[in-house]
C-alpha positions as semicolon CSV with decimal commas, in nm:
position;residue;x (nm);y (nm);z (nm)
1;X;13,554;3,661;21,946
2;X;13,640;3,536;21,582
3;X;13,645;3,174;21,707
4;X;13,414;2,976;21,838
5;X;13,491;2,584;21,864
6;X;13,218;2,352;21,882
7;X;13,357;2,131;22,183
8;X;12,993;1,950;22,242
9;X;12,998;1,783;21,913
10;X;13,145;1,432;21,974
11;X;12,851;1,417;22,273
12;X;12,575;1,532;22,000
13;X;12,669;1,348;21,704
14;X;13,002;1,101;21,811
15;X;13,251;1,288;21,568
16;X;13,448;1,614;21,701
17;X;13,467;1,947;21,484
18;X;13,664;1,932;21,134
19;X;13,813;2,265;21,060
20;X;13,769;2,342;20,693
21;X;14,060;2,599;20,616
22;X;14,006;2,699;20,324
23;X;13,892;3,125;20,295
24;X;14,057;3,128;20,643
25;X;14,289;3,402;20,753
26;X;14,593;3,229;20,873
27;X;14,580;3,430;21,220
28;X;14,220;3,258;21,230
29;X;14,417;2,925;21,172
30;X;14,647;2,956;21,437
31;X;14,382;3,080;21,706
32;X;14,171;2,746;21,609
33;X;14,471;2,548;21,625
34;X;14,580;2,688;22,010
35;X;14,194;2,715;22,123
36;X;14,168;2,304;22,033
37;X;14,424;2,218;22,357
38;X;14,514;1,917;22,292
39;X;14,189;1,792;22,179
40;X;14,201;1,525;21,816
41;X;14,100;1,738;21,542
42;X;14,070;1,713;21,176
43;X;14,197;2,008;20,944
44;X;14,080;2,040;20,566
45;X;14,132;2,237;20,220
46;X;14,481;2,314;20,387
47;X;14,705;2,447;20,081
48;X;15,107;2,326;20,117
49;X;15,170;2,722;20,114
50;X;14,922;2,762;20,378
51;X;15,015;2,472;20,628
52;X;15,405;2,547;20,613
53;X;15,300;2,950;20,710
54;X;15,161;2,835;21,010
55;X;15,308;2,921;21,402
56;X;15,271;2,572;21,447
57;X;15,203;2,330;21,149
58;X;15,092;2,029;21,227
59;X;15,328;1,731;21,159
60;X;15,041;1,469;21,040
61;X;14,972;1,628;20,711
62;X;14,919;1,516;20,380
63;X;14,944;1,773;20,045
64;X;14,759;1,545;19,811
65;X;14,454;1,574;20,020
66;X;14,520;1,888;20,189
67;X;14,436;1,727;20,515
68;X;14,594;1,702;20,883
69;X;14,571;1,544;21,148
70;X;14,593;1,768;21,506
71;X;14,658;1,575;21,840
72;X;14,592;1,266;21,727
73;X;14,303;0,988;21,619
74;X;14,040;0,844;21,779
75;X;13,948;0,556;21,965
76;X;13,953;0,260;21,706
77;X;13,660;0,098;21,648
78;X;13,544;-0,167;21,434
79;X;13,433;-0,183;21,080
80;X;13,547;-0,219;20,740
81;X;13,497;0,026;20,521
82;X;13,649;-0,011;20,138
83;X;13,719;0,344;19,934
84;X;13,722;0,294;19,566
85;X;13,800;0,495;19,245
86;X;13,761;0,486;18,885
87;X;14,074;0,612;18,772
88;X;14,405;0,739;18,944
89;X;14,314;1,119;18,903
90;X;14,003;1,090;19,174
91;X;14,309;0,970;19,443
92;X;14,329;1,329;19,582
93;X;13,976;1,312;19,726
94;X;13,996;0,899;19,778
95;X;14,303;0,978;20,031
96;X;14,080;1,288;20,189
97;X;13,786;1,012;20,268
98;X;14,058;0,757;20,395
99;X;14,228;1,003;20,595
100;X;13,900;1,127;20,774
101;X;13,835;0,709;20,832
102;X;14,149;0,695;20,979
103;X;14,120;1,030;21,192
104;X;13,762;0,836;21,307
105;X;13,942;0,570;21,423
106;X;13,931;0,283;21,154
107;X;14,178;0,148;20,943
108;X;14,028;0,169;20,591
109;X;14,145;-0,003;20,249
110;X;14,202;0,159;19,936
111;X;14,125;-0,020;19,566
112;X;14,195;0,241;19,295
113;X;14,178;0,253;18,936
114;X;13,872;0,006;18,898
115;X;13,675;0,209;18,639
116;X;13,414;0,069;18,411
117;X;13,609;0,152;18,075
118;X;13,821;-0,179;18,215
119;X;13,515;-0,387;18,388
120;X;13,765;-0,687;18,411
121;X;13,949;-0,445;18,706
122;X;13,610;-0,427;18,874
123;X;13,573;-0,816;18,872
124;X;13,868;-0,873;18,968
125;X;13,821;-0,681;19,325
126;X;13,441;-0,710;19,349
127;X;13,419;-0,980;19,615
128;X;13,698;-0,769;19,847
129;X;13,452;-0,505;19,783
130;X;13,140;-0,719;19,880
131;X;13,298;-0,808;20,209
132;X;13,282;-0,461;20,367
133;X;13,070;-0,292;20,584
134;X;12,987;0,045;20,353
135;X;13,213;0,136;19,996
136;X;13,295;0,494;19,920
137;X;13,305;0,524;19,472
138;X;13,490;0,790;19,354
139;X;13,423;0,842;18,979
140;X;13,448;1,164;18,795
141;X;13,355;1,164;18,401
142;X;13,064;0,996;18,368
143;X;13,070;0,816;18,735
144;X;12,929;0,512;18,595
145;X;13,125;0,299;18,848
146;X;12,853;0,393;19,125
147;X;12,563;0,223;18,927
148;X;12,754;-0,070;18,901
149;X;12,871;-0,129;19,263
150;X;12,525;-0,025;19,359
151;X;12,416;-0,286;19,127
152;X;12,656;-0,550;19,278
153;X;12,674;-0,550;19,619
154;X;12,433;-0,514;19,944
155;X;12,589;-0,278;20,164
156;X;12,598;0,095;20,176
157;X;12,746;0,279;19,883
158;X;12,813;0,599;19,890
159;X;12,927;0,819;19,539
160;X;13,198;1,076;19,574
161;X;13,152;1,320;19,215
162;X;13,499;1,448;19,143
163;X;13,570;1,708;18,903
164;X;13,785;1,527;18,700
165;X;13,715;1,512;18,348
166;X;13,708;1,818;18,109
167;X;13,455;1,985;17,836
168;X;13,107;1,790;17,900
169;X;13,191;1,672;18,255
170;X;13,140;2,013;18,336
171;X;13,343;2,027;18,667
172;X;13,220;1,754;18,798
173;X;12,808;1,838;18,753
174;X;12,793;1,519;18,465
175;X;12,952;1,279;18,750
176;X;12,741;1,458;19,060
177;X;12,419;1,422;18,800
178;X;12,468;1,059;18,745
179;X;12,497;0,956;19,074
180;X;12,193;1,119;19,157
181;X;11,982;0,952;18,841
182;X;12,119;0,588;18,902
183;X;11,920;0,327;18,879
184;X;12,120;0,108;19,200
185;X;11,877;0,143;19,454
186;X;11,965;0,288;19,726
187;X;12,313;0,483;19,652
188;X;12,441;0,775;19,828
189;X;12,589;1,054;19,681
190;X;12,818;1,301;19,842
191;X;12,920;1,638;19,708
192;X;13,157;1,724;19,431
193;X;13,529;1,666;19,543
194;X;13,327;1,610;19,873
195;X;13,558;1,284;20,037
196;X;13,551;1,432;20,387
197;X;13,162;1,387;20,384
198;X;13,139;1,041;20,255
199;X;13,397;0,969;20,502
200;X;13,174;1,110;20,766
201;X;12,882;0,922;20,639
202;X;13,020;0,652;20,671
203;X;13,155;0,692;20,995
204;X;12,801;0,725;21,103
205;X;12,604;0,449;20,927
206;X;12,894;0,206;21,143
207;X;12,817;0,416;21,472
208;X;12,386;0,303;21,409
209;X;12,494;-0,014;21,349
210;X;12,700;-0,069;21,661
211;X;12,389;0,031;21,908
């Protein structure tokens, strides 16, 4: 059997399987997508070309983040979580993090294009980013908008790397590097181009706080 879905998750850890598609074979794809019956899933890495070849693509899909949506969201539950980006160029893995909120059931808020090279854009939208319950950054370049929220407000903040940026910013290693070495105590940091798993972090720091 080339597929084996992992139905017992949303018991174990409260979020169902995510199907990354990306090195699938497209029969794979459609086996996945019949053996899910009916059950809310959450597809990634899915190429345009690769979603419209599919026996059945699904109609909740978005091509800048190469995410769907399969039979639905989940329950909504409470919580306010805020995704944020330096520049206009990290949107493509902002929208994968808000999408994954949204497939977990909340209804997150986007503020993009905040990046330190204009701090007055930060001020502007730093108490709207105070009053949430966790804030996903996502900075490529240098990333120094992490350090700053995580110098600025007192909730979780978790640092999305992106690979945008060219020559020094190395694919995204220079953003990924500074997260890791900033001084804001207590900053998460996610992995390059990685929204789905801030999403998913995020998801679960609400789900402790709710017990």
């Amino acid at each position: 059997m080339r597929v084996r879905l992992d139905h017992d998750r949303p018991r174990r850890i409260g979020q169902p399987e995510a199907i990354l598609c990306e090195g699938k074979a497209l029969a794979d794809l459609d086996a996945i997508l019949e053996a899910l019956q009916g059950r809310p899933a959450l597809l990634t890495r899915l190429a345009p070309e690769r979603h419209a070849a599919l026996a059945a693509p699904p109609e909740d899909y978005d091509p800048a983040s190469r995410t769907a949506i399969v039979n639905g969201c989940l329950p909504a539950r409470t919580g306010i979580v805020r995704v944020v980006t330096a520049g206009t160029a990290d949107l493509p893995v902002a929208i994968e993090a808000l999408r994954t909120l949204r497939f977990g059931g909340l209804s997150p808020d986007l503020i993009a294009d905040i990046g330190v090279a204009g701090l007055w854009r930060l001020e502007e939208q730093i108490e709207t980013i105070r009053d949430s319950d966790a804030v996903i950054a996502v900075a490529g370049m240098d990333a120094a908008l992490v350090s700053v929220i995580g110098g600025l407000v007192g909730v979780p903040v978790i640092g999305v790397p992106t690979s945008v940026g060219y020559g020094a910013a190395e694919g995204g290693r220079t953003a990924l590097n500074a997260m890791l070495a900033s001084c804001a105590q207590g900053v998460l940091v996610c992995n390059i181009d990685n929204g789905f798993g801030a999403a998913s972090a995020a998801l679960r720091i609400l789900a402790g706080r709710a017990r």
